[in-house]
Coordinates of C-alpha atoms in Angstrom, one line a residue:
M1 CA 151.5 114.0 128.9
E2 CA 148.5 112.7 127.2
T3 CA 149.2 109.9 124.7
T4 CA 148.3 109.4 121.0
A5 CA 146.4 106.3 121.8
T6 CA 144.3 109.0 124.7
S7 CA 143.8 111.6 122.2
T8 CA 142.8 110.1 119.8
A9 CA 140.6 108.3 122.6
T10 CA 139.1 111.6 123.8
S11 CA 138.3 112.6 120.5
T12 CA 136.2 109.0 119.3
A13 CA 134.4 109.8 121.7
A14 CA 133.3 113.9 121.0
A15 CA 133.1 112.8 117.5
E16 CA 129.8 109.9 119.0
A17 CA 128.9 112.7 121.5
R18 CA 128.1 115.0 118.7
S19 CA 126.8 112.6 116.2
R20 CA 124.3 111.3 119.1
E21 CA 122.4 115.5 119.0
L22 CA 123.1 115.6 115.6
E23 CA 121.1 112.6 114.7
E24 CA 118.4 114.6 117.2
R25 CA 118.9 117.5 115.6
I26 CA 118.0 115.8 112.1
A27 CA 114.9 114.2 113.1
A28 CA 113.8 117.4 113.5
D29 CA 114.5 119.5 111.2
P30 CA 116.2 117.2 108.1
G31 CA 116.2 120.1 106.1
A32 CA 118.9 122.8 108.0
F33 CA 121.0 119.8 106.6
R34 CA 123.4 119.6 103.1
I35 CA 125.4 116.5 103.0
L36 CA 128.6 115.4 100.3
T37 CA 129.6 112.0 100.6
G38 CA 130.6 110.4 97.6
D39 CA 132.8 107.7 95.9
R40 CA 136.0 106.7 94.4
P41 CA 135.5 104.5 91.1
T42 CA 137.8 101.2 91.1
G43 CA 135.8 99.2 90.7
P44 CA 130.9 97.8 91.8
L45 CA 130.5 98.7 94.8
H46 CA 130.5 95.1 98.1
L47 CA 127.9 94.1 101.3
G48 CA 130.7 96.4 103.1
H49 CA 130.4 99.0 101.1
Y50 CA 126.2 98.7 101.8
F51 CA 126.1 98.1 104.8
G52 CA 129.2 101.2 106.1
T53 CA 127.4 103.9 104.3
L54 CA 124.9 103.3 101.7
A55 CA 122.1 102.2 103.3
N56 CA 122.4 105.5 105.9
R57 CA 122.9 107.4 103.0
V58 CA 119.7 106.0 101.3
R59 CA 118.3 106.5 105.3
L60 CA 119.1 110.9 105.2
Q61 CA 117.8 111.2 102.3
R62 CA 114.9 110.1 102.6
A63 CA 114.7 111.6 106.1
G64 CA 114.6 114.4 103.9
V65 CA 118.6 115.6 104.6
E66 CA 119.8 117.1 101.2
L67 CA 122.4 114.9 98.9
F68 CA 125.4 115.5 97.4
V69 CA 126.7 111.8 95.6
L70 CA 130.4 112.8 95.0
V71 CA 132.3 110.1 91.9
A72 CA 135.7 111.3 92.9
D73 CA 137.2 110.7 89.8
Y74 CA 140.0 113.0 90.3
Q75 CA 141.3 110.8 92.6
V76 CA 141.5 107.7 91.6
L77 CA 145.0 108.5 91.0
T78 CA 145.8 108.9 94.4
D79 CA 147.2 105.2 94.7
R80 CA 147.0 104.2 91.6
D81 CA 149.7 105.2 89.0
V82 CA 146.6 105.5 85.9
A83 CA 143.3 104.8 86.5
D84 CA 141.9 102.2 84.3
R85 CA 138.9 101.1 82.9
L86 CA 137.0 104.8 84.6
S87 CA 134.4 105.1 82.4
E88 CA 133.6 101.7 83.3
Y89 CA 133.7 102.0 86.8
V90 CA 131.9 105.5 87.0
E91 CA 128.4 104.3 85.4
G92 CA 128.9 101.8 87.7
L93 CA 129.1 103.6 90.5
V94 CA 126.1 106.0 89.8
A95 CA 124.2 102.1 89.1
D96 CA 125.1 101.3 92.5
Y97 CA 123.9 104.5 93.9
L98 CA 120.9 104.4 92.6
A99 CA 120.1 100.1 92.8
A100 CA 120.6 100.8 96.5
G101 CA 118.1 103.9 96.7
I102 CA 118.9 107.2 96.0
D103 CA 116.9 109.4 94.5
P104 CA 118.9 111.5 91.9
S105 CA 116.2 113.3 90.9
A106 CA 116.5 114.8 94.6
A107 CA 120.0 114.8 95.2
T108 CA 123.2 115.3 93.2
V109 CA 124.8 113.3 91.6
F110 CA 128.4 114.1 90.0
R111 CA 131.1 113.6 88.5
H112 CA 135.0 114.9 90.3
S113 CA 136.6 116.2 87.0
A114 CA 133.2 118.3 85.8
V115 CA 133.6 120.5 88.0
P116 CA 136.6 122.8 87.7
A117 CA 134.9 125.0 90.3
L118 CA 136.1 122.5 92.9
N119 CA 139.1 121.8 92.0
Q120 CA 140.3 125.6 91.8
L121 CA 139.4 126.1 95.6
M122 CA 142.4 124.3 96.0
L123 CA 144.8 126.9 95.7
P124 CA 143.4 128.6 98.8
F125 CA 142.7 126.3 101.2
L126 CA 146.4 125.1 100.1
S127 CA 147.6 127.8 101.2
L128 CA 146.2 127.2 105.2
V129 CA 147.8 124.5 106.0
S130 CA 151.1 123.6 106.7
V131 CA 153.2 120.9 106.2
P132 CA 153.6 119.6 108.9
E133 CA 150.1 119.2 110.1
L134 CA 149.3 117.2 106.6
S135 CA 153.0 115.2 106.9
R136 CA 151.0 114.7 111.2
N137 CA 148.3 113.2 109.5
P138 CA 147.5 109.4 110.5
T139 CA 144.7 108.8 108.0
V140 CA 147.5 109.9 105.4
K141 CA 150.5 107.3 106.9
D142 CA 148.9 104.9 106.6
E143 CA 147.1 105.3 102.8
I144 CA 150.1 105.5 101.5
A145 CA 152.2 102.5 104.2
S146 CA 149.7 100.5 102.6
S147 CA 150.4 102.6 99.3
R148 CA 150.4 99.9 96.0
Q149 CA 152.7 103.4 94.0
S150 CA 157.0 102.9 94.4
S151 CA 156.3 106.5 95.2
V152 CA 154.1 108.7 97.0
S153 CA 152.0 111.7 94.8
G154 CA 151.8 115.4 95.3
L155 CA 148.2 114.0 95.5
M156 CA 148.3 111.8 98.0
F157 CA 150.4 114.0 101.0
T158 CA 147.8 116.6 100.1
Y159 CA 144.8 114.1 100.1
P160 CA 142.7 115.7 102.8
V161 CA 142.6 119.0 100.8
H162 CA 141.3 118.0 98.5
Q163 CA 138.5 116.2 100.2
A164 CA 138.1 119.4 102.1
A165 CA 137.8 121.0 98.7
D166 CA 135.1 118.4 97.8
I167 CA 132.6 119.2 101.5
L168 CA 133.9 123.1 101.0
F169 CA 132.7 123.9 97.5
C170 CA 129.1 123.4 98.4
K171 CA 128.5 124.0 102.0
A172 CA 128.0 121.0 103.5
N173 CA 127.6 121.0 106.9
L174 CA 127.2 117.4 107.6
V175 CA 130.1 115.1 106.4
P176 CA 129.4 111.3 107.2
V177 CA 133.0 109.1 108.2
G178 CA 133.8 106.4 109.5
K179 CA 136.3 106.9 113.0
D180 CA 139.3 106.5 110.6
Q181 CA 138.9 109.3 108.9
L182 CA 138.4 112.3 111.5
P183 CA 141.1 113.7 110.5
H184 CA 140.5 114.1 107.1
Q185 CA 137.9 116.2 108.3
E186 CA 139.4 118.0 111.5
I187 CA 141.5 119.4 108.8
T188 CA 138.6 120.5 106.7
R189 CA 137.0 122.5 110.1
T190 CA 140.3 123.5 110.1
I191 CA 140.3 124.8 107.5
A192 CA 137.0 126.1 106.6
R193 CA 137.8 128.3 110.6
R194 CA 141.1 129.9 109.2
F195 CA 139.4 131.1 105.4
N196 CA 136.5 132.7 107.4
E197 CA 139.1 134.6 110.6
R198 CA 141.8 135.6 106.7
Y199 CA 139.0 136.5 104.9
A200 CA 135.2 136.0 105.4
P201 CA 132.8 134.1 107.2
V202 CA 132.1 132.2 103.8
F203 CA 132.4 128.7 104.6
P204 CA 130.1 126.3 107.5
V205 CA 132.4 124.5 109.6
P206 CA 130.9 121.0 108.9
D207 CA 130.5 118.1 111.1
A208 CA 130.8 115.0 111.4
L209 CA 128.3 112.3 111.1
L210 CA 129.8 108.7 112.9
S211 CA 127.9 105.8 111.0
A212 CA 127.4 103.6 113.8
A213 CA 127.1 101.0 111.1
P214 CA 129.9 97.8 112.2
S215 CA 132.2 96.7 109.7
L216 CA 132.5 93.7 108.1
L217 CA 134.9 91.9 107.1
G218 CA 136.4 90.0 104.2
M219 CA 134.7 86.3 103.4
D220 CA 138.9 85.9 104.1
G221 CA 138.6 87.6 107.2
Q222 CA 141.0 90.4 106.5
K223 CA 139.5 93.9 105.3
M224 CA 136.9 94.0 102.8
S225 CA 138.2 95.4 99.6
K226 CA 137.3 95.3 96.2
S227 CA 141.3 95.1 95.6
R228 CA 141.5 91.6 97.1
G229 CA 139.0 89.8 96.5
N230 CA 137.4 89.0 99.3
A231 CA 134.0 91.5 99.0
I232 CA 130.2 90.6 97.9
A233 CA 130.1 92.9 95.4
L234 CA 126.5 94.0 94.6
S235 CA 126.7 93.1 91.6
A236 CA 127.6 89.5 91.7
G237 CA 124.8 87.4 90.7
P238 CA 123.7 84.3 93.3
D239 CA 126.2 81.4 92.1
E240 CA 129.0 84.1 92.2
T241 CA 127.9 84.7 96.0
A242 CA 127.2 81.2 96.9
R243 CA 131.3 80.7 95.5
L244 CA 132.8 83.7 98.0
I245 CA 131.0 82.4 100.3
R246 CA 131.7 78.7 100.4
R247 CA 135.4 80.0 100.7
A248 CA 134.5 81.5 103.3
V249 CA 136.8 81.5 106.9
T250 CA 134.9 80.0 110.1
D251 CA 136.9 77.3 112.8
T252 CA 136.5 74.4 114.1
D253 CA 133.7 74.5 116.4
R254 CA 130.3 73.2 115.1
H255 CA 128.0 75.4 118.3
I256 CA 127.6 78.4 116.3
A257 CA 127.5 81.4 118.6
Y258 CA 127.8 85.5 117.7
A259 CA 131.2 86.4 120.0
P260 CA 133.3 89.2 117.4
E261 CA 136.2 88.9 120.4
T262 CA 136.7 85.9 120.5
R263 CA 135.4 84.2 117.6
P264 CA 135.5 86.9 114.4
Q265 CA 135.4 85.1 111.9
V266 CA 132.5 83.0 112.5
S267 CA 130.4 85.2 113.8
N268 CA 131.2 88.1 110.8
L269 CA 129.1 85.7 108.8
V270 CA 126.9 85.8 111.2
L271 CA 126.4 89.2 111.5
L272 CA 126.6 89.3 107.4
A273 CA 122.7 87.2 107.7
A274 CA 121.3 89.1 110.7
L275 CA 122.1 92.5 108.6
C276 CA 120.4 90.8 104.7
Q277 CA 117.8 89.5 107.6
G278 CA 117.0 92.7 109.6
R279 CA 117.3 91.3 112.7
D280 CA 119.7 90.6 115.9
P281 CA 123.1 88.8 115.2
H282 CA 122.8 86.2 119.0
A283 CA 119.1 85.6 117.2
V284 CA 120.3 84.2 113.9
A285 CA 123.1 82.2 115.6
A286 CA 121.2 80.2 117.6
E287 CA 118.8 79.3 114.9
I288 CA 121.4 77.5 113.8
G289 CA 123.4 75.9 116.8
D290 CA 124.8 73.1 116.5
G291 CA 124.8 72.9 112.5
G292 CA 128.2 74.0 111.7
G293 CA 130.1 75.9 109.5
A294 CA 128.0 74.0 106.3
A295 CA 125.1 75.1 107.5
L296 CA 126.1 78.8 108.7
K297 CA 127.6 79.1 105.3
K298 CA 123.7 78.6 103.5
V299 CA 122.1 80.6 105.9
V300 CA 123.8 83.4 104.8
T301 CA 124.0 82.6 101.6
D302 CA 120.2 82.3 101.1
S303 CA 120.1 86.1 103.0
V304 CA 122.6 87.7 101.1
N305 CA 120.4 86.0 97.2
E306 CA 117.4 87.0 99.3
F307 CA 118.5 91.0 100.5
L308 CA 120.4 91.4 96.8
R309 CA 117.9 90.1 94.8
P310 CA 115.5 93.2 94.7
I311 CA 119.4 95.1 93.9
R312 CA 120.7 93.1 91.3
A313 CA 117.3 93.2 89.9
R314 CA 117.7 96.6 89.9
R315 CA 121.3 97.9 89.0
A316 CA 121.2 95.6 85.2
E317 CA 117.9 97.2 84.3
L318 CA 119.8 100.7 84.7
V319 CA 123.8 99.4 83.6
A320 CA 121.0 98.3 80.5
D321 CA 120.1 101.9 79.8
R322 CA 123.7 104.3 80.1
T323 CA 122.5 107.1 78.3
Y324 CA 120.4 107.5 81.9
L325 CA 123.0 107.0 83.8
R326 CA 124.9 108.9 81.5
G327 CA 122.0 111.9 81.4
V328 CA 122.1 110.9 85.7
L329 CA 125.2 113.0 85.6
D330 CA 124.8 115.2 83.4
E331 CA 121.6 116.8 85.4
G332 CA 124.0 116.3 88.2
N333 CA 127.2 117.8 86.8
E334 CA 125.4 120.7 86.0
R335 CA 123.8 121.6 89.9
A336 CA 126.7 121.0 90.7
N337 CA 129.2 123.8 88.4
A338 CA 126.1 126.2 89.4
V339 CA 127.0 125.6 93.9
A340 CA 131.1 125.0 92.3
D341 CA 131.2 128.0 90.8
R342 CA 129.4 131.0 93.7
T343 CA 130.6 129.6 96.1
L344 CA 134.1 130.7 94.0
A345 CA 133.2 133.7 93.4
E346 CA 132.3 134.3 96.9
V347 CA 136.0 132.9 98.6
R348 CA 137.1 135.5 95.3
A349 CA 135.3 138.8 96.5
A350 CA 136.6 137.6 99.9
M351 CA 140.2 137.3 99.2
E352 CA 139.7 140.6 97.0
S353 CA 138.4 142.8 99.6

């Protein structure tokens, strides 16, 4: 009998193989793809976001893929009782996107709460999945386990269906995800298939596109997270960046090497410098050699500050012009609403025929 671990490994291997095929197809015909991606506005994006997802979005857009970028303000409430500082965080998120290279004249950057037809897809979609299917979702289990709420809301439980509505309203056929998001993506695929079979072929069955980007740890050696205060925000100034890196966890071995399995904290700092320099981490470590933790942290600080310099400058210009940021969202909301209205009309017609 196949174990859960074996099944997960098999699914991941299949997704990786499929992603390699998709990258070849994107290179050959980028215009055949529409991507839905986005983030919850819960604070400033950081370097983990940049190297994990943002850089990949910019790459795909520049290659010619159509991009829908969701500011998921409704989803802030999945693991929070209230949405604090929401307007500030929404505008900051848009500024982060644009400073990192997202082109709003080509991408549709929109706010979840501004597209009511999108959310109306939730009801028919919920009828296509069972309670046991949602209960078994390992990503939901993990999110519930780490939730800061005293009790779990129905929004958390139905989060994968909410994401399915986000993806399918614009008929996205490609969704960049991390390995931990594959179960969510599979529910979206299930909903699309079941709707098409039960009513009419309205939706594409979207593929997951796994990123090859390595994951970065925070400066405390734990998962990089806004809530833990261990992340370097794209908006962080040079002094704040230097302070965070000085606090970074290393080890007692003065010789600097890139060995993620045996020296994860040191290797994480080496990797961060290498990503910012666009170089191989082994070469960066070899240059530092026996310089120890102090030399490593200086290299990382200089590399990060130089890498972020143009992003910070562009972001400062953007946040100083709130009218422009709101205009980007207004235009994106208008485009997203037109798409969502058409899709909802198709859904209603299919269900009533």
